[in-house]
Coordinates of C-alpha atoms in Angstrom, one line a residue:
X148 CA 97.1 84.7 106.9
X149 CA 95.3 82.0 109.0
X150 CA 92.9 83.2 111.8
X151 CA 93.9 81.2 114.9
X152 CA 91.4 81.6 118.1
X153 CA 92.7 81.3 121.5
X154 CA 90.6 80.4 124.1
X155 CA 90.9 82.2 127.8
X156 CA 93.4 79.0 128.7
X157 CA 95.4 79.4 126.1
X158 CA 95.9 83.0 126.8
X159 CA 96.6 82.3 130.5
X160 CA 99.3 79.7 129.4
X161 CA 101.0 82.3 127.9
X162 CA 100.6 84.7 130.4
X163 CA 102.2 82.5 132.9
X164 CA 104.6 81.3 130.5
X165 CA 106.5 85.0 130.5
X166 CA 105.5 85.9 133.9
X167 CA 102.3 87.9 133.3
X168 CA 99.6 88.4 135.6
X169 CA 97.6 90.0 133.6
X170 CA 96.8 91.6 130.3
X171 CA 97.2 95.2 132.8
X172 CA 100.9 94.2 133.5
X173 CA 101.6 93.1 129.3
X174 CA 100.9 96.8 128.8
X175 CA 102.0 98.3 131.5
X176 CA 104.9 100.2 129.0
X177 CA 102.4 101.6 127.0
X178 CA 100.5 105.1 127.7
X179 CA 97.2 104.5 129.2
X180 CA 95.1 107.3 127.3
X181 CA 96.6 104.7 124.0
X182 CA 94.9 101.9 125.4
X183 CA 91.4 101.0 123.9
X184 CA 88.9 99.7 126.8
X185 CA 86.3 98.7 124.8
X186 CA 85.9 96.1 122.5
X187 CA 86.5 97.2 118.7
X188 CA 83.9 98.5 116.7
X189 CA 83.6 95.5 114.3
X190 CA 80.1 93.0 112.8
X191 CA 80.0 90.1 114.5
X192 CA 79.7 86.8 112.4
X193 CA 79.7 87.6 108.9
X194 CA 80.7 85.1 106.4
X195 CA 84.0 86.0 104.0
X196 CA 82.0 87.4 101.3
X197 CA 80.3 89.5 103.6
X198 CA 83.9 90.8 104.8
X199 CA 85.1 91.2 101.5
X200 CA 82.0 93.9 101.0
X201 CA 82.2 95.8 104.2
X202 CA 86.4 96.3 103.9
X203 CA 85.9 97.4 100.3
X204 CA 83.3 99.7 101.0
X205 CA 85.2 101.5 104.0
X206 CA 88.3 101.5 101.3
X207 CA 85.9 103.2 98.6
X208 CA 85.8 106.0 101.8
X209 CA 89.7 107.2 101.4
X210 CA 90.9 109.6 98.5
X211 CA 94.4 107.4 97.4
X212 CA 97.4 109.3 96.4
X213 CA 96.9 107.7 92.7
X214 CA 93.4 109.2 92.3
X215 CA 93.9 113.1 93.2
X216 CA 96.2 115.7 92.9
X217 CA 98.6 114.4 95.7
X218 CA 101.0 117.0 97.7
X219 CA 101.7 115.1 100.8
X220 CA 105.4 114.3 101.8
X221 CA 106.8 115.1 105.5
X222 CA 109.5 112.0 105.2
X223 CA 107.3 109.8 102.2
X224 CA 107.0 111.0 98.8
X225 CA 105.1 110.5 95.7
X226 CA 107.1 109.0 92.9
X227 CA 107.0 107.4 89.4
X228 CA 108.3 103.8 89.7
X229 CA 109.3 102.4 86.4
X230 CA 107.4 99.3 85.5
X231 CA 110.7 97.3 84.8
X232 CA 111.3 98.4 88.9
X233 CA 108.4 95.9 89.8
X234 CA 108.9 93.2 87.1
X235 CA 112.7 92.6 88.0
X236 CA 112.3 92.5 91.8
X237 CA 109.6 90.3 91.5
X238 CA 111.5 87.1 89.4
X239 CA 112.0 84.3 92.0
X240 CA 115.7 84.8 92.7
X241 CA 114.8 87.9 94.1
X242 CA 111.5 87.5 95.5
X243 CA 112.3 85.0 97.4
X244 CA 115.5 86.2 99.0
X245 CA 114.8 87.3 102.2
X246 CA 118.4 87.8 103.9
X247 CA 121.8 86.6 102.8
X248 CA 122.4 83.6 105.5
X249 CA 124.2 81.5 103.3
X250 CA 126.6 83.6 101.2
X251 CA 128.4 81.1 99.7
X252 CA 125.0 80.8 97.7
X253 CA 123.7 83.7 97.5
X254 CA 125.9 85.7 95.1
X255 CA 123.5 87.6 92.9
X256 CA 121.7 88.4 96.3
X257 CA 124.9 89.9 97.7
X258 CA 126.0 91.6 94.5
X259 CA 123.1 93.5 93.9
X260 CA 123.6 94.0 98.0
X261 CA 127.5 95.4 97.3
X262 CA 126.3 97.6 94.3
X263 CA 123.2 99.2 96.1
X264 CA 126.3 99.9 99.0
X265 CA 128.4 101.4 95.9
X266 CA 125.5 103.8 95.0
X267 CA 124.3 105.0 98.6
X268 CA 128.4 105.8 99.4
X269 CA 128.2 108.1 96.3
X270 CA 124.9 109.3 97.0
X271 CA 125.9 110.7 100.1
X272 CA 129.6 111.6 99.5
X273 CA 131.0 108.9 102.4
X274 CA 133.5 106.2 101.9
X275 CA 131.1 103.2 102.7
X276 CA 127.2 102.2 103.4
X277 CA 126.1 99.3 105.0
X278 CA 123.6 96.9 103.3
X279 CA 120.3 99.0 104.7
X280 CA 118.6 99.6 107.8
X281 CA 114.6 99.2 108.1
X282 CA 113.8 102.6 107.9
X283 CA 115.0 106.4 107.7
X284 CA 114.1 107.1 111.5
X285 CA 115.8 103.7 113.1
X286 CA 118.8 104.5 110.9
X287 CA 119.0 107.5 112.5
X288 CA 118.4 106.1 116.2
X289 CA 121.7 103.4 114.8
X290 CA 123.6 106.4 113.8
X291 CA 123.3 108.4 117.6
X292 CA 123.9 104.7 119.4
X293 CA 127.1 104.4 116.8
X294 CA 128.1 108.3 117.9
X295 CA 128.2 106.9 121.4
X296 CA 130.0 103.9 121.0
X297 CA 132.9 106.1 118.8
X298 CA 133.2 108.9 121.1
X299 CA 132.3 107.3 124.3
X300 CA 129.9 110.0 125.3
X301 CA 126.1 110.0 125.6
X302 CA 124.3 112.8 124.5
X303 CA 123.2 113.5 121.2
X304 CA 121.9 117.2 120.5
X305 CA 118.9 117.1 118.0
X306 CA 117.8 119.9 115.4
X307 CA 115.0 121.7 115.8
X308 CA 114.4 120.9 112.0
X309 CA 114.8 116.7 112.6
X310 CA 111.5 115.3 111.4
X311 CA 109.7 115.1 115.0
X312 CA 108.8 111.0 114.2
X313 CA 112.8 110.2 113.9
X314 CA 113.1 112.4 116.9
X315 CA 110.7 110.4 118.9
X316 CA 112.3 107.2 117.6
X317 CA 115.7 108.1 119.0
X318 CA 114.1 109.4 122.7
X319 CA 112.7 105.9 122.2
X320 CA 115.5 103.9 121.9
X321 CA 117.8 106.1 124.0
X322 CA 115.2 105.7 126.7
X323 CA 116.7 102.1 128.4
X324 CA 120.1 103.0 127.1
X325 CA 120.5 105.9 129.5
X326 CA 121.8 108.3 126.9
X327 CA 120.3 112.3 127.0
X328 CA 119.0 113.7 123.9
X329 CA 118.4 117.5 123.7
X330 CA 116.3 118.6 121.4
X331 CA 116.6 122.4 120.2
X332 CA 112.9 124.0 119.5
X333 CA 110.8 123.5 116.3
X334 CA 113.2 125.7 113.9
X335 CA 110.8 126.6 111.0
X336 CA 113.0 129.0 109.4
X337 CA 116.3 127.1 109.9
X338 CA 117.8 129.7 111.5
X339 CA 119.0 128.2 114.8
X340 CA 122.1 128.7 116.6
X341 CA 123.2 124.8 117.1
X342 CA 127.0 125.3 117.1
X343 CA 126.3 127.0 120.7
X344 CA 125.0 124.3 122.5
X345 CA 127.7 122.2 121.5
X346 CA 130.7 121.6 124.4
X347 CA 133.0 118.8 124.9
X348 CA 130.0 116.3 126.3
X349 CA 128.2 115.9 123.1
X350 CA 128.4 112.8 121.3
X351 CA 126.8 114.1 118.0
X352 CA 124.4 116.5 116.9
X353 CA 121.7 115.3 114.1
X354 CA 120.4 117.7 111.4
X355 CA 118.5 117.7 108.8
X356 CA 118.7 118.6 105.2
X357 CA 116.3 119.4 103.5
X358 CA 115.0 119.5 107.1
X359 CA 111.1 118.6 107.8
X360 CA 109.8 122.1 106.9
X361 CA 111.7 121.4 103.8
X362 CA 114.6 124.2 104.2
X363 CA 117.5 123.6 102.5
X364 CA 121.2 123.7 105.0
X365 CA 124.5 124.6 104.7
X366 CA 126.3 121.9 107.4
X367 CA 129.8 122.9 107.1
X368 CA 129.5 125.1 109.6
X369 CA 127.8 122.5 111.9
X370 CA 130.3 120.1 111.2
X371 CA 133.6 122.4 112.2
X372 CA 131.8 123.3 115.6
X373 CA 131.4 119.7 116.1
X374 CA 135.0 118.6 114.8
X375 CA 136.1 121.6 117.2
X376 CA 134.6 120.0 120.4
X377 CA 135.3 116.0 119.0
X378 CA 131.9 115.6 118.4
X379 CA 130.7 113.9 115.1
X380 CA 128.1 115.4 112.9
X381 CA 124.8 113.3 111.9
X382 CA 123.4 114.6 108.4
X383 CA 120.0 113.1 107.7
X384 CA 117.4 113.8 104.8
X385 CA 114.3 112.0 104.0
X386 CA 114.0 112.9 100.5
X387 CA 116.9 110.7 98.7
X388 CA 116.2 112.4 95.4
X389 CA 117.2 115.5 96.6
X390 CA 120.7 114.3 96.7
X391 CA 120.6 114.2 92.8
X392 CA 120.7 117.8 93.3
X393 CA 122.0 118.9 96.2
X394 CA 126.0 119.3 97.5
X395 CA 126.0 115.7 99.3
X396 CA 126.6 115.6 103.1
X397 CA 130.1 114.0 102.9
X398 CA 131.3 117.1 101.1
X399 CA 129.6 119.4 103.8
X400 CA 131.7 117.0 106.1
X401 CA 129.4 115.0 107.8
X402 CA 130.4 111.7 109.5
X403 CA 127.6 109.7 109.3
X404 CA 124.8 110.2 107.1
X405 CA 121.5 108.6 107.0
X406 CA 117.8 108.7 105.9
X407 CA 114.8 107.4 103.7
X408 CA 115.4 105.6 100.5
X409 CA 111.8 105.2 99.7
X410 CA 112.1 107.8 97.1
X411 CA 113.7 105.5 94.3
X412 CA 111.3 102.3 93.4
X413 CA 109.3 102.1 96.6
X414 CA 105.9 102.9 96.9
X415 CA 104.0 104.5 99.7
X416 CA 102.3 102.0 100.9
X417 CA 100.8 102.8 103.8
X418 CA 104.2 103.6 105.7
X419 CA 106.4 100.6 104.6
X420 CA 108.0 99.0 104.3
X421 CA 110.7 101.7 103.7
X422 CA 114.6 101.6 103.3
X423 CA 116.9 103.0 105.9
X424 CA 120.3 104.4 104.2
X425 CA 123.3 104.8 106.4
X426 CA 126.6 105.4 105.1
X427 CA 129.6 107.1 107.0
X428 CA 133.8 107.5 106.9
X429 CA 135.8 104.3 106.7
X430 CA 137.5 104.7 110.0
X431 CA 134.2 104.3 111.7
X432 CA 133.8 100.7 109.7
X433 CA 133.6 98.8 112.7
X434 CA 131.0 100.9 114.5
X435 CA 128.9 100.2 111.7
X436 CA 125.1 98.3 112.6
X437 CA 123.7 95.8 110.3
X438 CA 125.9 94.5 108.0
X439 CA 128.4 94.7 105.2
X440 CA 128.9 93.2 101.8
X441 CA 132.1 93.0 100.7
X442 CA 133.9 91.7 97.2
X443 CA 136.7 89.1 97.4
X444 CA 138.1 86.2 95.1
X445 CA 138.2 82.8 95.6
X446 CA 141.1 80.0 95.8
X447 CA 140.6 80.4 91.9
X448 CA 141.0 84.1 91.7
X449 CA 137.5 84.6 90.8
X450 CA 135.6 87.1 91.8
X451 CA 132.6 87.0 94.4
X452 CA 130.8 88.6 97.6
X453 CA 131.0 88.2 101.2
X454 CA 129.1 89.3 104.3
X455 CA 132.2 90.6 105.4
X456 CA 131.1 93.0 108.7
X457 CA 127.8 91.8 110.6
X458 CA 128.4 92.4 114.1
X459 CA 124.7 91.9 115.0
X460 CA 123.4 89.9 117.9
X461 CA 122.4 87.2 115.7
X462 CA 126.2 86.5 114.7
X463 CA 128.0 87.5 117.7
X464 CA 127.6 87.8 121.1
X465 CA 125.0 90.2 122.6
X466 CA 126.6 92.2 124.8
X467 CA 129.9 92.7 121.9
X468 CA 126.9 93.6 118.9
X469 CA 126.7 97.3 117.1
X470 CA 123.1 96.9 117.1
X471 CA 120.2 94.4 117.3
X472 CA 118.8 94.7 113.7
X473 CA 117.3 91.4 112.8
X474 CA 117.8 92.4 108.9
X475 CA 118.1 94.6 106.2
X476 CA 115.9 95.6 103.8
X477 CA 116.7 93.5 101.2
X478 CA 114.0 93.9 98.8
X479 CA 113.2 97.4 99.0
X480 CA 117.3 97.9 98.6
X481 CA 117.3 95.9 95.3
X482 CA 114.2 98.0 94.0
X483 CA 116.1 101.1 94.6
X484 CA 119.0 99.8 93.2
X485 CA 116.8 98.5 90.2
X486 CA 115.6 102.6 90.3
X487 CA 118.6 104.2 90.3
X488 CA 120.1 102.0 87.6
X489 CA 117.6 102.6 85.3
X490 CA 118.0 106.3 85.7
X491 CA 121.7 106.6 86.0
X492 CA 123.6 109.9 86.6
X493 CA 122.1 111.8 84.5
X494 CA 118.6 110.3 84.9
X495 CA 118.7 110.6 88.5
X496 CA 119.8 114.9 87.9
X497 CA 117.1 115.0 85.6
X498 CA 114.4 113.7 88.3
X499 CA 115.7 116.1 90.8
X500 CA 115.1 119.0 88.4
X501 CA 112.2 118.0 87.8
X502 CA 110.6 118.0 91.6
X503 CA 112.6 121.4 92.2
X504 CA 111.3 122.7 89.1
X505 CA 107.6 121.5 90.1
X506 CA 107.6 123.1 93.5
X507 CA 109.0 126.4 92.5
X508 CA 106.0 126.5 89.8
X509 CA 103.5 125.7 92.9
X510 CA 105.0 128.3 95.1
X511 CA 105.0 131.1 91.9
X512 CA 101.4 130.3 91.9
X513 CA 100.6 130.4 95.5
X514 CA 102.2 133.6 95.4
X515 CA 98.6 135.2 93.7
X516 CA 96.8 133.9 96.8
X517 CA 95.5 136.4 99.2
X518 CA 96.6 136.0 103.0
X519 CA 99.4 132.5 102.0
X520 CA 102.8 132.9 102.7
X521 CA 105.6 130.7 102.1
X522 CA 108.3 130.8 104.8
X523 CA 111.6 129.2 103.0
X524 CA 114.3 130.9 101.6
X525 CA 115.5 127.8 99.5
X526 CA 113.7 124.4 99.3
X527 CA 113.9 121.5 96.9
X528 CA 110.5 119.9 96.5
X529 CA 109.1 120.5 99.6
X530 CA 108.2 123.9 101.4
X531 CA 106.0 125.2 104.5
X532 CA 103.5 127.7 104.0
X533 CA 101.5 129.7 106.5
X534 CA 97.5 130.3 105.9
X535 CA 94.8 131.7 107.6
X536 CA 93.4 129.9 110.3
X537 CA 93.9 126.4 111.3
X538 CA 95.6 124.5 108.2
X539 CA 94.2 120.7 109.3
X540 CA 90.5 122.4 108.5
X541 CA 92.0 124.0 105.4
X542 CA 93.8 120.2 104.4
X543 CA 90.1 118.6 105.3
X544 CA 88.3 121.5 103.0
X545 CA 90.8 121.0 100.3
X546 CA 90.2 117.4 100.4
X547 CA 87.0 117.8 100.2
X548 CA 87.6 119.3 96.7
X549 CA 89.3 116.3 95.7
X550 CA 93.1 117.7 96.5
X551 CA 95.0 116.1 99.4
X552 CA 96.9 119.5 99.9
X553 CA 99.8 118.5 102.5
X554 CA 100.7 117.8 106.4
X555 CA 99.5 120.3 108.7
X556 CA 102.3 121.2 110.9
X557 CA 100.3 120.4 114.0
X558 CA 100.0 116.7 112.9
X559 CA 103.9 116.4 113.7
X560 CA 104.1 119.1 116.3
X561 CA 101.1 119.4 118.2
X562 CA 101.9 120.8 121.3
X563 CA 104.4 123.5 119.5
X564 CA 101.6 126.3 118.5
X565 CA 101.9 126.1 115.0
X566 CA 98.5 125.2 113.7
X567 CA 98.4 127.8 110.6
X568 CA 101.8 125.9 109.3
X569 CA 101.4 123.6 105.7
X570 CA 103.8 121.7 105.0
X571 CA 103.6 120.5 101.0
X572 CA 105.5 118.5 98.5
X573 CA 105.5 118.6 95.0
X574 CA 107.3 116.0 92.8
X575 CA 107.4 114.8 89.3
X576 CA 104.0 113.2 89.0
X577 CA 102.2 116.4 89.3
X578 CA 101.4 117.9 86.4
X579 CA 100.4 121.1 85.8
X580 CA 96.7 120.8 86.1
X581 CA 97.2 119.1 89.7
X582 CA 99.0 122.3 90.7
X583 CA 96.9 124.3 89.3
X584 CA 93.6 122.2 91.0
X585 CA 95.9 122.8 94.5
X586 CA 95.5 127.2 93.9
X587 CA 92.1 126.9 93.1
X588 CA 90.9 124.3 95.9
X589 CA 92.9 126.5 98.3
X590 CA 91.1 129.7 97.2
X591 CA 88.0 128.3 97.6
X592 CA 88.4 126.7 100.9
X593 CA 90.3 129.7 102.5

């Protein structure tokens, strides 16, 4: 990417252009104890080689997931990706495809666009999925606005167990919209009473499963109490492979479901770019955001693909559009399409047994260690622990020891007075030395 200066007139330009006073007034949105009053930290003048040096050397500072035993998850996991995953997505039909704008072109684009659809409405048990959203937590902030528009009411409960980043997403986006989210307390144990703070006002109430301290839930009884009051329930997850194991969220009768499909052939990455899933009941096709691939024939009788639903601001008119997504995901959809393909039914079953079977084999052996105590009844590959003493000095001390251990509760919920919380993941890459290297770097940093 080109570096292009400005100088203080082109900045004023701009400034008057929108309407700006100042760079004060540009910001004026955002937090001030966020807002960096100095200038940055950074050599002056150095040639590219020079750059080159100093970014690799502050790289050569961080531990990467590839090069230690890795037990970090909270809503991003760890995964093998098949090589094939990579090679496919990366030929120049696909690589290049950025959105379907032309789908009288763009077949293969939208096939692979109506079969990744297919799999996510199985996935989740629901009768159709829309083409992706950009991530697990905006789909979820799409799915509350949706609630809104279907029921005509404006307040969207949230569980206690809803990973705190989606949570602040939807207060986000609710924010200029007017609409009231409740949020119940940090529920570590899943035990909260949600069906009584439903009444007839609600709009939906969004729960999650496995929820962020990775308990597993039952929602059929969350669903009747909404269905009772004509609420609709929101089931989220942010581990898709769980699904391979789990009773889906259709069948626990959900009405929308949405989450993270960065599971299946996306990386980590830094944080993206991810895949936001969102699937839901057929009636509710037309409250759908983003959009929808459909399959049709021709004058000829043959068979091909059509954007058929895209009620987005960029194809309709603002004030009549479900949402204001720009795009989907494409890529990321076709690489978890490409993953789940190549692992099938059976395949994907197998994966899932082989994360549960990984965590329960860390938990057995955590079980030895003096003082550690693991707080879920059921979990799939991803479970909180309590420890002695603060767990973000225990994550740093582990590190330390070459083991990134997991996400200290207190990262996601600092203000909730959880601080000896651990929340770890374990998934198919670990082997049995890595868990192994986890017990014994705990023991000797505890």
């Amino acid at each position: 990417m080109r570096y292009l200066p400005l100088t203080d007139v082109d900045r004023k330009d701009m400034r008057d252009a929108i309407g700006v006073a100042d760079f004060a007034a540009l910001y004026a949105d955002v937090p001030s104890e966020l807002l960096l009053d100095r200038p940055l930290d950074l050599p002056r003048a150095k040639s590219e080689m020079e750059v080159e040096r100093l970014l690799s050397a502050m790289a050569k500072r961080n531990l990467s997931a590839a090069s230690a035993p890795f037990f970090i998850g909270a809503g991003a996991y760890r995964h093998h990706i098949p090589a094939s995953v990579d090679h496919l997505i990366q030929r120049s039909e696909f690589l290049t495809s950025y959105t379907p704008y032309q789908p009288e072109i763009s077949q293969g684009t939208l096939q692979y666009l109506f079969e990744f659809q297919t799999q996510v409405a199985m996935l989740t048990g629901m009768e159709i999925a829309n083409a992706s959203m950009y991530d697990g937590s905006t789909a979820c902030a799409e799915a509350a606005l949706m609630a809104h528009r279907i029921t005509k009411r404006r307040k969207a409960i949230l569980s206690g167990g809803l990973h705190p980043h989606y949570a602040d997403v939807l207060r986000t986006i609710s924010h200029f919209a007017g609409d009231e989210i409740v949020a119940l307390a940090p529920d570590v144990r899943a035990r909260e009473d949600i069906a009584s703070a439903i009444d007839d006002s609600v709009s939906c109430v969004i729960v999650q499963t496995p929820d962020v301290f990775g308990n597993l839930r039952d929602l059929t009884p969350i669903a009747e109490a909404c269905h009772r009051h004509g609420a609709l329930l929101v089931a989220v997850f942010t581990e898709v492979v769980s699904l391979g194991l789990l009773k889906s969220p259709g069948e626990m009768g959900a009405d929308i479901v949405v989450g993270e499909g960065q599971s299946l052939g996306n990386p980590l990455s830094f944080g993206g770019p991810y895949l936001g899933l969102l699937a839901t009941r057929h009636s509710y096709l037309r409250q759908t955001p983003g959009r929808l691939i459909g399959e049709t024939v021709d004058a000829d009788g043959r068979r091909g693909y059509v954007a058929t639903l895209s009620a987005r601001e960029q194809h309709i008119r603002r004030d009549k559009a479900t949402s204001n997504i720009c795009t989907n995901s494409n890529l990321c959809a076709l690489a978890f399409s490409i993953h789940l393909s190549l692992l099938g039914e059976a395949g994907l079953r197998r994966l899932a047994r082989a994360n549960h079977a990984s965590a329960i084999d860390l938990v057995d052996r955590l079980a030895g260690v003096a003082g550690v105590e693991t707080l879920n009844e059921s979990f799939f590959n991803e479970f909180t622990l309590r420890v002695p003493g603060d767990a973000a000095r225990l994550v740093e001390a582990m590190a330390e020891q070459g083991v990134l251990a997991g996400v200290p509760v207190s990262r996601l919920l600092p203000q909730a007075g959880l601080d000896d919380l651990l929340i770890v993941a374990s998934t198919e890459v670990d082997t049995v030395e890595d868990r192994e290297a986890f017990v014994a770097a705990m023991r000797g940093a505890l």
